PDB file of C-alpha atoms in Angstrom:
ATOM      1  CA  UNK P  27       0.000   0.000   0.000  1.00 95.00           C
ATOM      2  CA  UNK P  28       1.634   3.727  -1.395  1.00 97.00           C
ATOM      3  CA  UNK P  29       1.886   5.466   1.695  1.00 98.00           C
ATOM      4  CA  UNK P  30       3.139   9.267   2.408  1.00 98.00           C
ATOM      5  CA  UNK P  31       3.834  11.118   5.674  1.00 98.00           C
ATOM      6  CA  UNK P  32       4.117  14.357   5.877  1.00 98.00           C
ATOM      7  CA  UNK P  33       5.794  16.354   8.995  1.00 97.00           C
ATOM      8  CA  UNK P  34       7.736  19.408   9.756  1.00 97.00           C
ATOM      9  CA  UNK P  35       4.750  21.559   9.914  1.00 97.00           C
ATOM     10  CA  UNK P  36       4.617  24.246  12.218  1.00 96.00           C
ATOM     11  CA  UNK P  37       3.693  27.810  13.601  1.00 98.00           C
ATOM     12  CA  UNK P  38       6.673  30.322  12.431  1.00 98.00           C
ATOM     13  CA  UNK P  39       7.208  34.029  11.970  1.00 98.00           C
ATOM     14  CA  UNK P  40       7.555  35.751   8.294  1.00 98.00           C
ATOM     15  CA  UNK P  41      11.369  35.801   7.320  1.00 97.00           C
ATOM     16  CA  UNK P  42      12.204  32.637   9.067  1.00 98.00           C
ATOM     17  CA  UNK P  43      12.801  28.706   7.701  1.00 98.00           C
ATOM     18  CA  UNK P  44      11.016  25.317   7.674  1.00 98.00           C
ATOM     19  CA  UNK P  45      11.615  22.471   6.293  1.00 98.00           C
ATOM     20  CA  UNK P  46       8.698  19.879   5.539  1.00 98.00           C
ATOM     21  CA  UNK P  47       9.552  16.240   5.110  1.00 98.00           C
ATOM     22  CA  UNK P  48       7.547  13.450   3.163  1.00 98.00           C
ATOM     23  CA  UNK P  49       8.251   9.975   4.135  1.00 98.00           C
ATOM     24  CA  UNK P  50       6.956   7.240   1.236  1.00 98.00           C
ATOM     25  CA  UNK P  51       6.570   3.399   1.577  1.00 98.00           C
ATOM     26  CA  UNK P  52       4.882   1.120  -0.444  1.00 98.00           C
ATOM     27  CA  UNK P  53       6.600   1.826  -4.086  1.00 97.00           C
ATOM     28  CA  UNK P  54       9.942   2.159  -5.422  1.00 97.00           C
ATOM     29  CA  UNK P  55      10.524   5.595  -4.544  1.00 97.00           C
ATOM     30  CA  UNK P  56      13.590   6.312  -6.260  1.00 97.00           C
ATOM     31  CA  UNK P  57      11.376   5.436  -9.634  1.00 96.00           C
ATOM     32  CA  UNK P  58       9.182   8.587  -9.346  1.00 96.00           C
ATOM     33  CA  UNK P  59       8.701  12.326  -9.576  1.00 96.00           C
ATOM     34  CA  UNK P  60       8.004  13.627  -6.306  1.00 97.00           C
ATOM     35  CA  UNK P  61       5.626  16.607  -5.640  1.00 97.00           C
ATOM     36  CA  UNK P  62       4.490  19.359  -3.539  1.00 98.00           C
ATOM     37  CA  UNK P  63       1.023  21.062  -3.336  1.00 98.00           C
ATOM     38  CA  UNK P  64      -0.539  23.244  -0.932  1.00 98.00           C
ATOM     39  CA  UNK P  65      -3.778  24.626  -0.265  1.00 98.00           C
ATOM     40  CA  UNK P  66      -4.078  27.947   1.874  1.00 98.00           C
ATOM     41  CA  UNK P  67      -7.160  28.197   4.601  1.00 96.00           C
ATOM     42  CA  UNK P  68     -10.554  27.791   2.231  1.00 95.00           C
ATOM     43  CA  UNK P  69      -8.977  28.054  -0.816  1.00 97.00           C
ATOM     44  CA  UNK P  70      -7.957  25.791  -3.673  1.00 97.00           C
ATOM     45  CA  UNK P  71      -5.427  23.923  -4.947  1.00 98.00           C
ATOM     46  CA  UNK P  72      -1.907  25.473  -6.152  1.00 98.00           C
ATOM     47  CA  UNK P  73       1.315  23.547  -7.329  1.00 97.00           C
ATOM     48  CA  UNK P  74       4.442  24.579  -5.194  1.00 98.00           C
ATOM     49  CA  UNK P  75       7.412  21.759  -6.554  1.00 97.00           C
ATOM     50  CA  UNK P  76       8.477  18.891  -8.126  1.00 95.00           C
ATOM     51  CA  UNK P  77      11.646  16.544  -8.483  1.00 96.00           C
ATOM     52  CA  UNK P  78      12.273  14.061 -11.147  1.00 94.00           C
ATOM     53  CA  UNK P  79      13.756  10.894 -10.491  1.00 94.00           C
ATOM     54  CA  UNK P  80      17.355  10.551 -10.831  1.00 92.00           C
ATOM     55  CA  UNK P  81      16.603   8.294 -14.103  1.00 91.00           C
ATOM     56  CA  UNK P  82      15.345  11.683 -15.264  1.00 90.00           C
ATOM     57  CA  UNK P  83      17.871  14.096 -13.861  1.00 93.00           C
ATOM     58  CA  UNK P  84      16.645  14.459 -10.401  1.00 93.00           C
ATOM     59  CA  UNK P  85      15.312  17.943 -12.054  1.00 94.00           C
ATOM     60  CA  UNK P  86      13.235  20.218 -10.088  1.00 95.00           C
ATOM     61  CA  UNK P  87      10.326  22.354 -11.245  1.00 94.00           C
ATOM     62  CA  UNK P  88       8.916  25.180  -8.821  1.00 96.00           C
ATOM     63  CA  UNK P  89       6.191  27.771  -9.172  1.00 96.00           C
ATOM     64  CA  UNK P  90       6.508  31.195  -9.491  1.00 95.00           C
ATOM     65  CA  UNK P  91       5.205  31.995  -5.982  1.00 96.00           C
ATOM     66  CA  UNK P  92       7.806  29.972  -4.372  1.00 97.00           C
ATOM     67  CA  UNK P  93      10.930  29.981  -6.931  1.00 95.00           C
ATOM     68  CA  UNK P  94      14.243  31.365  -5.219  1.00 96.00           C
ATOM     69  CA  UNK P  95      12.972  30.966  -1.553  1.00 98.00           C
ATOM     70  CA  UNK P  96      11.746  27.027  -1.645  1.00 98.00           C
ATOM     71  CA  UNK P  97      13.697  23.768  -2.618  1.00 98.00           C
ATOM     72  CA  UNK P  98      12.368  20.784  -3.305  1.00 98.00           C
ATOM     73  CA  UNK P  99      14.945  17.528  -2.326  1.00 98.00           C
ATOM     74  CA  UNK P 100      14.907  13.911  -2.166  1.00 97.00           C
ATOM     75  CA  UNK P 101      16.850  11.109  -0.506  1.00 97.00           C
ATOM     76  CA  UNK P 102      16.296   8.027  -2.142  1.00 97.00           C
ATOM     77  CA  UNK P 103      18.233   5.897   0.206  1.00 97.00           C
ATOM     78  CA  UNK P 104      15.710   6.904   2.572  1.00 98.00           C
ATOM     79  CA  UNK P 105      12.687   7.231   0.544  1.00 98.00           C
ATOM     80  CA  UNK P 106      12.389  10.863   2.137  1.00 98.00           C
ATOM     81  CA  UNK P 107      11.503  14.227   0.026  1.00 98.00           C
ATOM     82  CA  UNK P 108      11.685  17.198   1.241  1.00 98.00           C
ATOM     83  CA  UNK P 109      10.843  20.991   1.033  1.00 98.00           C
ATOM     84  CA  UNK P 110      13.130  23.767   2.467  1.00 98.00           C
ATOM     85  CA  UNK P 111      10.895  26.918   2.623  1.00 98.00           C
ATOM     86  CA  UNK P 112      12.876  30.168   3.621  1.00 98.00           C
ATOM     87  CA  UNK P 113      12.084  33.656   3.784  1.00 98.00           C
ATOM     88  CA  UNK P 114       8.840  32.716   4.556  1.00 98.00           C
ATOM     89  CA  UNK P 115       5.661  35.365   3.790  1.00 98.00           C
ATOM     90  CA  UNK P 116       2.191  34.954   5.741  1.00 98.00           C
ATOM     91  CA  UNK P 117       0.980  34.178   2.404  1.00 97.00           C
ATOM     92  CA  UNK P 118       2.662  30.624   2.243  1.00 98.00           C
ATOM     93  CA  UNK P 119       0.176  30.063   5.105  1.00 98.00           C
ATOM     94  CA  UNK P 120      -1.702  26.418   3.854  1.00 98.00           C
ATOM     95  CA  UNK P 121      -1.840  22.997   4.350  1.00 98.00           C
ATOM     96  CA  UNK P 122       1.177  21.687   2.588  1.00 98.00           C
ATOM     97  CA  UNK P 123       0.329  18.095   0.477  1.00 98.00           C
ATOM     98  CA  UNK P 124       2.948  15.308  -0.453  1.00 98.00           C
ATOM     99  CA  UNK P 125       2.367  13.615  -3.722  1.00 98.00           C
ATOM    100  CA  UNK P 126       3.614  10.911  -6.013  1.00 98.00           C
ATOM    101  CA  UNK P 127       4.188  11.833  -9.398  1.00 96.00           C
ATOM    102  CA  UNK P 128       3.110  10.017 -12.486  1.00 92.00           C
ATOM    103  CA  UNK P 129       3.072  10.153 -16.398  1.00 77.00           C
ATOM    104  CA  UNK P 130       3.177  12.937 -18.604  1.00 70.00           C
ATOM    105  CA  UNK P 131      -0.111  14.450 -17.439  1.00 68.00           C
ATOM    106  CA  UNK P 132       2.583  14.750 -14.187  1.00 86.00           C
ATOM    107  CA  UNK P 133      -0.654  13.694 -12.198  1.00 94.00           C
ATOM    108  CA  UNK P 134      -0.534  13.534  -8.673  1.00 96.00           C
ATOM    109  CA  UNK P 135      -1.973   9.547  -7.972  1.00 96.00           C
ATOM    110  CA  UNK P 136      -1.360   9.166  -4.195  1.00 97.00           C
ATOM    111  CA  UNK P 137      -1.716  12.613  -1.666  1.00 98.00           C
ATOM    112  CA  UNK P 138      -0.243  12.187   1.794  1.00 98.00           C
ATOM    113  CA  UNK P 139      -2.521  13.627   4.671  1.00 97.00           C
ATOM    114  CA  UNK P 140      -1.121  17.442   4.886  1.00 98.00           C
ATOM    115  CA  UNK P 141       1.286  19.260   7.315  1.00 98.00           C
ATOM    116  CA  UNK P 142       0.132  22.452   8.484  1.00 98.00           C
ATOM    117  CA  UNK P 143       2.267  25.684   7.668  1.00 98.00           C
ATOM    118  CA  UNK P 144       1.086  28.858   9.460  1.00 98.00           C
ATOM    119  CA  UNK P 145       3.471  31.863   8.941  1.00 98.00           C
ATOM    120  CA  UNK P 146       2.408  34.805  11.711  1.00 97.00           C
ATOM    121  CA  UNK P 147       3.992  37.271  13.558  1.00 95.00           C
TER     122      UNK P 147
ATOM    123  CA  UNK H  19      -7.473  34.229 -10.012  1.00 87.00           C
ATOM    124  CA  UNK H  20      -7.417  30.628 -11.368  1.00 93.00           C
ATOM    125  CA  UNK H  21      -5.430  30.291 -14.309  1.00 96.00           C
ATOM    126  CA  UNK H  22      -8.346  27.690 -15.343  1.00 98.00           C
ATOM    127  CA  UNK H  23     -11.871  28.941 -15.109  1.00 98.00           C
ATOM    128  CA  UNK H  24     -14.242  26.613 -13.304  1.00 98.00           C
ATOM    129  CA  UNK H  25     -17.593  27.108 -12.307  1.00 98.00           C
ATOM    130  CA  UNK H  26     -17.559  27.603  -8.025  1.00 97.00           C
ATOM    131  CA  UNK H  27     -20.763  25.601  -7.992  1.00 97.00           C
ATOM    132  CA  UNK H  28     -22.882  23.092  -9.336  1.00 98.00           C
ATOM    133  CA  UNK H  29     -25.969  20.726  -8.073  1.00 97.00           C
ATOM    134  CA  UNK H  30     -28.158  17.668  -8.736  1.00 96.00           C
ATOM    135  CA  UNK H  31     -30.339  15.158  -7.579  1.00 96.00           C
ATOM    136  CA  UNK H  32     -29.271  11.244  -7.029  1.00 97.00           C
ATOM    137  CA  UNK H  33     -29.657   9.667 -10.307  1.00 97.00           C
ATOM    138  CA  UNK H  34     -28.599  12.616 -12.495  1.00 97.00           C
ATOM    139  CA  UNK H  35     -25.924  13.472 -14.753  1.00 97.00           C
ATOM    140  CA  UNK H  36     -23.849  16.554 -13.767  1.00 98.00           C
ATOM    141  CA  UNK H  37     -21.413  18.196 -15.976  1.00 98.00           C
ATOM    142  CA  UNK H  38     -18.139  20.270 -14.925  1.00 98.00           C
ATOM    143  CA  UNK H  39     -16.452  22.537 -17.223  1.00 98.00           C
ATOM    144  CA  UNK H  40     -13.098  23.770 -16.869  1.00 98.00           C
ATOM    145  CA  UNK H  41     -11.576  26.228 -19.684  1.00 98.00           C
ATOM    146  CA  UNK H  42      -7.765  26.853 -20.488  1.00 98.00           C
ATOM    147  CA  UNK H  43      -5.741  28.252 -23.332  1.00 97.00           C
ATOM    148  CA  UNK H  44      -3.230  27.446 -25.758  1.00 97.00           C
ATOM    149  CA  UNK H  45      -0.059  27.072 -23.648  1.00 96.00           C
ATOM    150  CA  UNK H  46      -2.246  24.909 -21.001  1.00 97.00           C
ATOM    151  CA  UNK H  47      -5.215  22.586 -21.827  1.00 97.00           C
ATOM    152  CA  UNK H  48      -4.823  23.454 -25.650  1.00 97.00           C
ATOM    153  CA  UNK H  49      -1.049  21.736 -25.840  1.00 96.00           C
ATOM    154  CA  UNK H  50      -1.389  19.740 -22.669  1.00 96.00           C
ATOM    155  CA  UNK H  51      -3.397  16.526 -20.801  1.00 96.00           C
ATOM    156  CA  UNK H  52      -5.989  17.617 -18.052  1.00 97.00           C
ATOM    157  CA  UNK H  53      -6.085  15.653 -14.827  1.00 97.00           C
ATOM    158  CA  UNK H  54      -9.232  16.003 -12.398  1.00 98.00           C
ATOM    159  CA  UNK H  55      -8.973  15.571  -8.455  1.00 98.00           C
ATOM    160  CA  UNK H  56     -11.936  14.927  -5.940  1.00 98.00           C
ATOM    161  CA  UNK H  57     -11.184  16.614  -2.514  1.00 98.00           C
ATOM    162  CA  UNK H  58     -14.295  15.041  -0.250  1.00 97.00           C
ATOM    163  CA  UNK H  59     -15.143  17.531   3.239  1.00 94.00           C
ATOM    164  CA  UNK H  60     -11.961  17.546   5.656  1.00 94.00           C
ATOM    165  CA  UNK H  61      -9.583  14.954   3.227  1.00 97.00           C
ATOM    166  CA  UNK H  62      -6.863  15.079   1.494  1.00 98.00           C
ATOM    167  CA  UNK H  63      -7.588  15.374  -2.319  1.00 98.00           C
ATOM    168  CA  UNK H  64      -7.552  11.878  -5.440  1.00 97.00           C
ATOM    169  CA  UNK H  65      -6.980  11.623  -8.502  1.00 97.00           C
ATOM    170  CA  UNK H  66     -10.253  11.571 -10.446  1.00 97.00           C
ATOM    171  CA  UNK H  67      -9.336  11.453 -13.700  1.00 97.00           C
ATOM    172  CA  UNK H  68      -5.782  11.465 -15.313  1.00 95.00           C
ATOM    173  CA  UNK H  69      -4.626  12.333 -19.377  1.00 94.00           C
ATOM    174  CA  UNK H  70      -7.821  13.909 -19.930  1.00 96.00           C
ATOM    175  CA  UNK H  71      -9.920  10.755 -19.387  1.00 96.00           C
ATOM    176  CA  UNK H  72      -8.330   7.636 -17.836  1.00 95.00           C
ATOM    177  CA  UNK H  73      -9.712   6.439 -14.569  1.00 96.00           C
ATOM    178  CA  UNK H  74      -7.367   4.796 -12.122  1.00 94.00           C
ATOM    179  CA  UNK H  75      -7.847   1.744 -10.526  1.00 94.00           C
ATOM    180  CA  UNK H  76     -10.763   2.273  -8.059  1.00 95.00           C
ATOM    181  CA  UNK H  77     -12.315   5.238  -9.324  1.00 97.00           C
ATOM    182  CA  UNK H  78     -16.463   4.425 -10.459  1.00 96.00           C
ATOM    183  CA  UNK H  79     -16.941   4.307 -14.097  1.00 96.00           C
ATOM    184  CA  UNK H  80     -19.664   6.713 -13.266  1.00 97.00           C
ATOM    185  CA  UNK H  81     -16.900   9.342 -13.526  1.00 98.00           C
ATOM    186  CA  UNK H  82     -15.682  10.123 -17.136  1.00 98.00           C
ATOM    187  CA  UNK H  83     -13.692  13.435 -18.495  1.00 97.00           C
ATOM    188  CA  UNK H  84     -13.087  14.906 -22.030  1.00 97.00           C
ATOM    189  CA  UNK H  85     -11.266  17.424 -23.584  1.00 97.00           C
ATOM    190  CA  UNK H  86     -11.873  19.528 -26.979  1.00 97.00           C
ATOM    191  CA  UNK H  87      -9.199  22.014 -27.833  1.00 97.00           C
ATOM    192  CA  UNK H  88      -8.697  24.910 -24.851  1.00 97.00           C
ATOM    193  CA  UNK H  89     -11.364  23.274 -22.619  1.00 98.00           C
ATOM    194  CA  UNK H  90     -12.270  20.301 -20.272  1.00 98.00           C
ATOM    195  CA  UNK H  91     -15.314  18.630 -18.828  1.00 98.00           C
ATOM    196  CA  UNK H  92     -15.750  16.018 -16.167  1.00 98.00           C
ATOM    197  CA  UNK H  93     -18.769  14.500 -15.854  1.00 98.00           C
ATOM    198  CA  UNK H  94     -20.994  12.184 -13.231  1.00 98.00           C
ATOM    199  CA  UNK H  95     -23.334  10.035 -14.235  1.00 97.00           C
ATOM    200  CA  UNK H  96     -26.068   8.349 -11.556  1.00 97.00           C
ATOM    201  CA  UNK H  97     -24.851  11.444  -9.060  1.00 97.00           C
ATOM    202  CA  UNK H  98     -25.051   9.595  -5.269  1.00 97.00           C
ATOM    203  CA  UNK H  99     -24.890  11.685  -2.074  1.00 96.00           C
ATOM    204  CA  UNK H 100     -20.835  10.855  -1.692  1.00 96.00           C
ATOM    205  CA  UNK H 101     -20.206  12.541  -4.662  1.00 97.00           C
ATOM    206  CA  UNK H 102     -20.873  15.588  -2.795  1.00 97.00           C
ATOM    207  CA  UNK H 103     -17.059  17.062  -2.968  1.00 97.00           C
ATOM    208  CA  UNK H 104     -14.974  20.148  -4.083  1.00 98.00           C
ATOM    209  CA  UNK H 105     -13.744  18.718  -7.679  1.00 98.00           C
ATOM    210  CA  UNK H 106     -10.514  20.630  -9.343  1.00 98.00           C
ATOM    211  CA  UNK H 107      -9.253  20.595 -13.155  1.00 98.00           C
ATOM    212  CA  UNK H 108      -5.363  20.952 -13.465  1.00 98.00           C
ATOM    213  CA  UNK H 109      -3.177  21.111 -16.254  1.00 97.00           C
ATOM    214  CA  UNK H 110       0.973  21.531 -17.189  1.00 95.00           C
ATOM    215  CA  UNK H 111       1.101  25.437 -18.531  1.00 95.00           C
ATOM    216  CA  UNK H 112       3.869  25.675 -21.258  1.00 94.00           C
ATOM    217  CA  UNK H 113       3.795  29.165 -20.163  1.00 95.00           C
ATOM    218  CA  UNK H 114       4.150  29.433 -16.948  1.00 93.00           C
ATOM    219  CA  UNK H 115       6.626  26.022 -16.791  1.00 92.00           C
ATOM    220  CA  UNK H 116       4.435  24.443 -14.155  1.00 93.00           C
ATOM    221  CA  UNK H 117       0.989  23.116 -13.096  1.00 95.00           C
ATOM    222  CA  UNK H 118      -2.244  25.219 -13.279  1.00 97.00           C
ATOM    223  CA  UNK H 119      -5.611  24.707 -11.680  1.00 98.00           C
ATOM    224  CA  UNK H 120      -9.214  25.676 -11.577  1.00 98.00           C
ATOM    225  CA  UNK H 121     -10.154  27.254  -8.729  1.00 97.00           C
ATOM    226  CA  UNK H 122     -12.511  24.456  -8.099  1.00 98.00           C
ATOM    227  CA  UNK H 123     -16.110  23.507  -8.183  1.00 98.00           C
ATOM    228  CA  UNK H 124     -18.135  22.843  -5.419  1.00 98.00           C
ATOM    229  CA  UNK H 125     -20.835  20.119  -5.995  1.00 98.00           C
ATOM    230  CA  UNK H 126     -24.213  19.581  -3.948  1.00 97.00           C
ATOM    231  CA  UNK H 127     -26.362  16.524  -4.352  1.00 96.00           C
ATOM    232  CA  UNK H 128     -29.567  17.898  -3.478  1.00 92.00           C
TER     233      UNK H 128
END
């Protein structure tokens, strides 16, 4: 069974780091794209990262929102990924989702459960 | 604002057929697969329907998806109460280098 755990999330002032960790069982992990999502307080959906397998380049995407302050990583020995967020903003307040990666339509198959990110003062 | 224009709600009775639109452009749906997620009350969000209209394994043939040049549709068929869900369109933007969604559609079995 594809399983993903989320943790790392936490209460932290604008300006400062986190880093959010996504531990997967159940799959080969080092055989897929990895991804990021989050979804602020009543609100939808929005894409944060991704990271290709090492087959592919272990190549990242990230969106605009988060490019230059967020970095997407994975340790395949461990069958971790993870997301460094710094300079944090209040509006990177959300509910941070782990996700498998598959295909060309780079579809999201298998969500983990959510960390919560709140950025405040 | 969504980058892909969804209605924010939509309704019908058990039994019915219920139709969700989802509209793009060139550099996303128009050069690019749509994939549909289900996010039931308090959950995490699944994948509906991936590549514009393959079902993975577990998901009700009652759902089904299409595509016709710079816009999407997912639709229910025989609508039951636990359909009742937020339901999202998302698609790779050429553009923009990454993912794009709709801002998501509320449905309400009535």
């Amino acid at each position: 069974e594809v399983q993903l755990v989320e943790s790392g999330g936490d209460l932290v002032q604008p300006g400062r780091s986190l880093r959010l960790s996504c531990t997967a069982s159940g799959f080969s992990f080092g055989d897929y794209t990895m991804g990021w999502f989050r979804q602020a307080p009543g609100k939808g959906l929005e894409w944060v990262s991704f990271i290709r397998s090492n087959t592919y380049g272990g190549t990242t995407e990230n969106a605009a929102s988060v490019k230059g302050r967020f970095t997407i990583s994975r340790d395949d020995s461990k069958s971790i990924a993870y997301l460094q967020m710094n300079s944090l903003k209040t509006e990177d307040t959300a509910v941070y989702y782990c996700t498998r990666v598959v295909g060309a339509p780079m579809a999201a198959d298998y969500w983990g459960q959510g960390t919560l990110v709140t950025v405040s003062s | 604002q969504s980058v892909l224009t969804q209605p924010p709600s939509a309704s019908g009775t058990p039994g019915q057929r219920v139709t969700i639109s989802c509209s793009g452009s060139s550099s996303n749906i128009g050069s690019n697969t749509v994939n549909w997620y289900q996010q039931l009350p308090g959950t995490a969000p699944k994948l509906l329907i991936s590549g514009n209209n393959q079902r993975p394994s577990g998901v009700p043939d009652r759902f089904s998806g299409s595509k016709s040049g710079t816009s999407a549709s997912l639709a229910i068929s025989g609508l039951q109460s636990e359909d009742e869900a937020d339901y999202y369109c998302a698609a790779w933007d050429d553009s923009l280098n990454g993912v794009v969604f709709g801002g998501g559609t509320m449905l309400t079995v009535l």
